[in-house]
Amino acid sequence: MTQALVIGAGPAGLMAASELAQAGLAVTIAEAKPSPARKFLMAGKSGLNLTKAEPLDQFLDQIQGPEQLREIVASFGPDAVQNWARGLGQEVFTGSSGRVFPKAMKASPLLRALLAGLDRLGVQMRRGWQWTAIDGRNMVFATPKGNQVLRPDVTVLALGGGSWARLGSDGKWVSILAENGVYCAPFKPSNMGFVVAWSSHMQRHFGAPVKSVRLHAGNVSVNGEFVVSSQGIEGSAIYAVSQEMRDGALLTIDLIPDRSEADVAARLAKLRGKTSLTNHLRKTLKLNPTKIALLQEFARPLPADPNALAKVIKALPIHHQGPRPIDEAISTAGGLPFDALDAGLMIKELPGVFAAGEMLDWDAPTGGYLLTTCLATGRHAGRAAARWAQSQVADARK
Ligand SMILES: Cc1cc2nc3c(=O)[nH]c(=O)nc-3n(C[C@H](O)[C@H](O)[C@H](O)COP(=O)(O)OP(=O)(O)OC[C@H]3O[C@@H](n4cnc5c(N)ncnc54)[C@H](O)[C@@H]3O)c2cc1C
């Protein structure tokens, strides 16, 4: 049988393995960690957001990458991902924001079903096998039993990005590819929190959610919520504007998105009497203590003029000290550029070696776009790798 090797047992690698095995190849997965898909399992801890139920064009517009990537995701988009999960026995539901989750919320039932399916297809899993080098046609691994070598007919790399190294995606594969003449774009954090050097006044708000706000940075505006942490600001709305902030755009927050600036100013202009400004803000605008604290933190001294104060409340500028360390980011941009790949995601410099998932150079917000793109590229690379290996065998027989 034609031997296929998949390196990396995250969602992209498992998807590729499934395609290769269904095409009739003998598949081995090599995974550096003692167990597969650790980041996928971590993703499920806060509710596994598999995809987003929205029109395909809208979905594709959220994924930053070349036309080739759009086409790959279009062939395994939000509907296909939901059907795939159902096919693995996991019913899904769509939340109010259109985000799609498995009913179980976590990743483990889906992963168990996926691994059981691979097992039925005869896929072998080598755990604790860290890919360290390419030696001609051989793939070299550091394993608990010393160095091991595999000589596959075709390989799919699905090694992940450069964050959460403890879960396996340590980005060390970049140097293996460089040793073989394949160069990557530097990793950049994506979907991450930002450091804020808080004054002592903010301490009692650490851990507090800031709900019903509108965030604006660069070309992106989003309604949502975030969290004030001892380190800075994080959470879904921050992640949604994080790429723009990373690239230098100023973050402003509308603390009352459902009231116009004129309405806010008119309310603030009401007779204040002896009431403190904090109480006036609370009474006239129903601002909660954390929102008032943020206002004081970033705009002190607050303007006395209602119009000027309304302007600040509707667009509070947030000064930060840059992104949190890359290892804490939900995902990373950078990695293997698409111009190093052919239409089937084969590395042009390394015939017979394909690549998929977050290790490729694309970017997307949270909201299910990340997993959908990893699954779609894993499926595409797996199918193309199977076709390539089968055509090589057919050529050899001629
Ligand atoms: C906290 C958190 C929450 C998230 N939540 C969501 C979410 O709800 N929805 C969403 O769409 N996305 C989410 N993500 C992102 C998503 O989990 C990743 O984008 C996705 O797992 C990437 O899949 P992958 O298969 O490309 O890589 P990975 O899942 O990173 O898998 C790569 C695998 O390769 C292995 N590997 C690496 N190097 C080697 C080597 N040299 N030799 C052998 N094996 C190696 C690693 O051990 C790992 O198992 C979340 C991420 C985090 C951290």
Short mmCIF file of N, CA and C in Angstrom, two decimals, residues 263-354:
data_model
loop_
_atom_site.label_atom_id
_atom_site.label_comp_id
_atom_site.label_asym_id
_atom_site.label_seq_id
_atom_site.Cartn_x
_atom_site.Cartn_y
_atom_site.Cartn_z
N ASP A 263 -27.95 62.62 22.44
CA ASP A 263 -28.78 62.15 23.55
C ASP A 263 -27.95 62.09 24.84
N VAL A 264 -26.72 61.56 24.72
CA VAL A 264 -25.83 61.46 25.90
C VAL A 264 -25.56 62.87 26.43
N ALA A 265 -25.24 63.81 25.52
CA ALA A 265 -24.93 65.18 25.94
C ALA A 265 -26.14 65.81 26.63
N ALA A 266 -27.34 65.58 26.06
CA ALA A 266 -28.56 66.17 26.64
C ALA A 266 -28.79 65.62 28.05
N ARG A 267 -28.56 64.35 28.23
CA ARG A 267 -28.75 63.75 29.56
C ARG A 267 -27.74 64.32 30.56
N LEU A 268 -26.49 64.46 30.08
CA LEU A 268 -25.45 64.98 30.97
C LEU A 268 -25.71 66.45 31.34
N ALA A 269 -26.42 67.16 30.46
CA ALA A 269 -26.67 68.59 30.70
C ALA A 269 -27.74 68.83 31.76
N LYS A 270 -28.44 67.74 32.17
CA LYS A 270 -29.48 67.90 33.21
C LYS A 270 -28.85 68.45 34.48
N LEU A 271 -29.64 69.20 35.22
CA LEU A 271 -29.12 69.85 36.42
C LEU A 271 -28.46 68.82 37.36
N ARG A 272 -27.21 69.06 37.72
CA ARG A 272 -26.48 68.09 38.54
C ARG A 272 -26.58 68.40 40.02
N GLY A 273 -26.75 69.70 40.36
CA GLY A 273 -26.82 70.11 41.75
C GLY A 273 -25.55 69.70 42.49
N LYS A 274 -25.73 69.11 43.68
CA LYS A 274 -24.54 68.74 44.49
C LYS A 274 -24.09 67.31 44.21
N THR A 275 -24.77 66.63 43.31
CA THR A 275 -24.42 65.23 43.02
C THR A 275 -23.00 65.14 42.46
N SER A 276 -22.24 64.13 42.90
CA SER A 276 -20.88 63.96 42.35
C SER A 276 -20.99 63.57 40.88
N LEU A 277 -19.91 63.78 40.13
CA LEU A 277 -19.93 63.45 38.70
C LEU A 277 -20.19 61.94 38.51
N THR A 278 -19.58 61.12 39.38
CA THR A 278 -19.76 59.66 39.29
C THR A 278 -21.25 59.32 39.41
N ASN A 279 -21.91 59.89 40.41
CA ASN A 279 -23.34 59.61 40.59
C ASN A 279 -24.17 60.16 39.44
N HIS A 280 -23.76 61.30 38.93
CA HIS A 280 -24.47 61.91 37.80
C HIS A 280 -24.39 60.97 36.58
N LEU A 281 -23.20 60.42 36.35
CA LEU A 281 -23.01 59.49 35.22
C LEU A 281 -23.85 58.24 35.42
N ARG A 282 -23.87 57.77 36.67
CA ARG A 282 -24.63 56.55 36.99
C ARG A 282 -26.13 56.80 36.79
N LYS A 283 -26.60 57.97 37.32
CA LYS A 283 -28.05 58.23 37.29
C LYS A 283 -28.54 58.58 35.88
N THR A 284 -27.80 59.45 35.20
CA THR A 284 -28.32 59.94 33.90
C THR A 284 -28.07 58.94 32.77
N LEU A 285 -26.98 58.19 32.88
CA LEU A 285 -26.62 57.30 31.76
C LEU A 285 -26.62 55.82 32.14
N LYS A 286 -26.84 55.53 33.42
CA LYS A 286 -26.82 54.15 33.93
C LYS A 286 -25.47 53.47 33.64
N LEU A 287 -24.40 54.27 33.71
CA LEU A 287 -23.07 53.67 33.53
C LEU A 287 -22.72 52.91 34.80
N ASN A 288 -22.23 51.67 34.68
CA ASN A 288 -21.89 50.91 35.88
C ASN A 288 -20.49 51.31 36.38
N PRO A 289 -20.11 50.87 37.59
CA PRO A 289 -18.85 51.34 38.18
C PRO A 289 -17.63 51.04 37.30
N THR A 290 -17.61 49.89 36.61
CA THR A 290 -16.42 49.56 35.81
C THR A 290 -16.32 50.49 34.60
N LYS A 291 -17.44 50.78 33.96
CA LYS A 291 -17.41 51.72 32.84
C LYS A 291 -16.97 53.11 33.31
N ILE A 292 -17.46 53.53 34.47
CA ILE A 292 -17.06 54.85 35.00
C ILE A 292 -15.56 54.84 35.32
N ALA A 293 -15.09 53.71 35.89
CA ALA A 293 -13.66 53.62 36.22
C ALA A 293 -12.81 53.69 34.95
N LEU A 294 -13.26 53.05 33.87
CA LEU A 294 -12.51 53.10 32.60
C LEU A 294 -12.46 54.54 32.08
N LEU A 295 -13.60 55.21 32.21
CA LEU A 295 -13.68 56.61 31.75
C LEU A 295 -12.67 57.47 32.52
N GLN A 296 -12.64 57.27 33.82
CA GLN A 296 -11.70 58.04 34.66
C GLN A 296 -10.26 57.66 34.32
N GLU A 297 -10.04 56.38 34.10
CA GLU A 297 -8.68 55.88 33.86
C GLU A 297 -8.08 56.48 32.59
N PHE A 298 -8.91 56.57 31.54
CA PHE A 298 -8.35 56.96 30.25
C PHE A 298 -8.65 58.41 29.86
N ALA A 299 -9.54 59.09 30.61
CA ALA A 299 -9.89 60.44 30.17
C ALA A 299 -9.84 61.47 31.30
N ARG A 300 -9.23 61.09 32.44
CA ARG A 300 -9.10 62.02 33.56
C ARG A 300 -8.19 63.19 33.17
N PRO A 301 -8.47 64.45 33.52
CA PRO A 301 -9.68 64.94 34.17
C PRO A 301 -10.84 65.00 33.16
N LEU A 302 -12.01 64.53 33.62
CA LEU A 302 -13.15 64.48 32.69
C LEU A 302 -13.63 65.90 32.39
N PRO A 303 -13.94 66.18 31.12
CA PRO A 303 -14.39 67.54 30.78
C PRO A 303 -15.71 67.87 31.47
N ALA A 304 -15.84 69.12 31.90
CA ALA A 304 -17.07 69.54 32.57
C ALA A 304 -18.19 69.77 31.55
N ASP A 305 -17.83 70.18 30.36
CA ASP A 305 -18.82 70.48 29.32
C ASP A 305 -19.52 69.19 28.86
N PRO A 306 -20.88 69.15 28.95
CA PRO A 306 -21.61 67.92 28.58
C PRO A 306 -21.30 67.43 27.16
N ASN A 307 -21.15 68.37 26.23
CA ASN A 307 -20.88 67.94 24.84
C ASN A 307 -19.51 67.27 24.73
N ALA A 308 -18.52 67.86 25.39
CA ALA A 308 -17.16 67.29 25.34
C ALA A 308 -17.15 65.94 26.05
N LEU A 309 -17.86 65.85 27.18
CA LEU A 309 -17.88 64.59 27.93
C LEU A 309 -18.60 63.50 27.12
N ALA A 310 -19.68 63.88 26.45
CA ALA A 310 -20.42 62.90 25.62
C ALA A 310 -19.51 62.35 24.53
N LYS A 311 -18.70 63.23 23.95
CA LYS A 311 -17.78 62.80 22.89
C LYS A 311 -16.82 61.72 23.42
N VAL A 312 -16.31 61.94 24.63
CA VAL A 312 -15.36 60.97 25.22
C VAL A 312 -16.08 59.65 25.54
N ILE A 313 -17.30 59.75 26.05
CA ILE A 313 -18.05 58.53 26.41
C ILE A 313 -18.35 57.70 25.16
N LYS A 314 -18.57 58.39 24.03
CA LYS A 314 -18.90 57.68 22.79
C LYS A 314 -17.65 57.18 22.06
N ALA A 315 -16.46 57.70 22.42
CA ALA A 315 -15.23 57.24 21.74
C ALA A 315 -14.06 57.39 22.69
N LEU A 316 -14.07 56.54 23.73
CA LEU A 316 -13.02 56.63 24.76
C LEU A 316 -11.72 56.03 24.20
N PRO A 317 -10.65 56.83 24.09
CA PRO A 317 -9.41 56.26 23.54
C PRO A 317 -8.70 55.39 24.59
N ILE A 318 -8.30 54.18 24.19
CA ILE A 318 -7.67 53.25 25.14
C ILE A 318 -6.17 53.20 24.85
N HIS A 319 -5.39 53.61 25.84
CA HIS A 319 -3.93 53.59 25.65
C HIS A 319 -3.39 52.31 26.28
N HIS A 320 -2.65 51.56 25.48
CA HIS A 320 -2.15 50.26 25.97
C HIS A 320 -0.67 50.14 25.67
N GLN A 321 -0.08 49.07 26.21
CA GLN A 321 1.36 48.86 26.04
C GLN A 321 1.64 47.74 25.03
N GLY A 322 0.70 47.46 24.16
CA GLY A 322 0.94 46.45 23.11
C GLY A 322 0.34 45.11 23.46
N PRO A 323 0.44 44.14 22.53
CA PRO A 323 -0.18 42.83 22.73
C PRO A 323 0.45 42.05 23.89
N ARG A 324 -0.32 41.17 24.48
CA ARG A 324 0.19 40.21 25.45
C ARG A 324 1.19 39.29 24.70
N PRO A 325 2.04 38.56 25.43
CA PRO A 325 3.04 37.72 24.75
C PRO A 325 2.38 36.76 23.74
N ILE A 326 3.10 36.53 22.64
CA ILE A 326 2.54 35.73 21.53
C ILE A 326 2.09 34.34 22.00
N ASP A 327 2.77 33.77 22.98
CA ASP A 327 2.40 32.42 23.40
C ASP A 327 0.99 32.35 23.99
N GLU A 328 0.45 33.52 24.41
CA GLU A 328 -0.91 33.53 24.99
C GLU A 328 -1.99 33.77 23.95
N ALA A 329 -1.57 34.06 22.70
CA ALA A 329 -2.57 34.41 21.68
C ALA A 329 -3.41 33.18 21.31
N ILE A 330 -4.69 33.41 20.99
CA ILE A 330 -5.58 32.32 20.55
C ILE A 330 -5.04 31.72 19.26
N SER A 331 -4.49 32.56 18.39
CA SER A 331 -3.95 32.04 17.11
C SER A 331 -2.79 32.93 16.69
N THR A 332 -2.09 32.50 15.64
CA THR A 332 -1.01 33.34 15.11
C THR A 332 -1.18 33.48 13.60
N ALA A 333 -0.83 34.68 13.11
CA ALA A 333 -0.68 34.87 11.67
C ALA A 333 0.79 34.62 11.37
N GLY A 334 1.15 34.68 10.10
CA GLY A 334 2.52 34.31 9.71
C GLY A 334 2.61 32.81 9.50
N GLY A 335 3.79 32.33 9.12
CA GLY A 335 3.96 30.91 8.84
C GLY A 335 4.28 30.68 7.38
N LEU A 336 3.88 29.53 6.89
CA LEU A 336 4.25 29.10 5.53
C LEU A 336 3.44 29.90 4.49
N PRO A 337 4.13 30.70 3.65
CA PRO A 337 3.39 31.55 2.70
C PRO A 337 2.76 30.74 1.57
N PHE A 338 1.63 31.24 1.06
CA PHE A 338 0.93 30.50 0.01
C PHE A 338 1.72 30.46 -1.29
N ASP A 339 2.61 31.45 -1.50
CA ASP A 339 3.36 31.38 -2.77
C ASP A 339 4.42 30.28 -2.74
N ALA A 340 4.64 29.66 -1.57
CA ALA A 340 5.55 28.50 -1.52
C ALA A 340 4.79 27.19 -1.82
N LEU A 341 3.45 27.32 -2.05
CA LEU A 341 2.60 26.12 -2.19
C LEU A 341 1.97 26.07 -3.57
N ASP A 342 1.65 24.85 -4.03
CA ASP A 342 0.90 24.74 -5.29
C ASP A 342 -0.60 24.69 -4.97
N ALA A 343 -1.41 24.45 -5.99
CA ALA A 343 -2.86 24.50 -5.81
C ALA A 343 -3.35 23.45 -4.81
N GLY A 344 -2.61 22.36 -4.66
CA GLY A 344 -3.03 21.30 -3.73
C GLY A 344 -2.42 21.46 -2.35
N LEU A 345 -1.77 22.61 -2.09
CA LEU A 345 -1.07 22.90 -0.83
C LEU A 345 0.20 22.05 -0.67
N MET A 346 0.78 21.61 -1.80
CA MET A 346 2.08 20.94 -1.74
C MET A 346 3.19 21.99 -1.75
N ILE A 347 4.22 21.78 -0.90
CA ILE A 347 5.34 22.73 -0.85
C ILE A 347 6.16 22.54 -2.13
N LYS A 348 6.26 23.61 -2.92
CA LYS A 348 6.89 23.47 -4.25
C LYS A 348 8.32 22.96 -4.15
N GLU A 349 9.05 23.40 -3.11
CA GLU A 349 10.45 22.99 -2.93
C GLU A 349 10.58 21.54 -2.46
N LEU A 350 9.48 20.98 -1.94
CA LEU A 350 9.54 19.64 -1.34
C LEU A 350 8.44 18.76 -1.95
N PRO A 351 8.65 18.27 -3.17
CA PRO A 351 7.59 17.47 -3.80
C PRO A 351 7.16 16.31 -2.90
N GLY A 352 5.86 16.14 -2.78
CA GLY A 352 5.34 15.05 -1.93
C GLY A 352 5.10 15.48 -0.49
N VAL A 353 5.42 16.76 -0.16
CA VAL A 353 5.17 17.25 1.20
C VAL A 353 4.13 18.37 1.13
N PHE A 354 2.99 18.15 1.76
CA PHE A 354 1.87 19.09 1.74
C PHE A 354 1.77 19.76 3.11
#
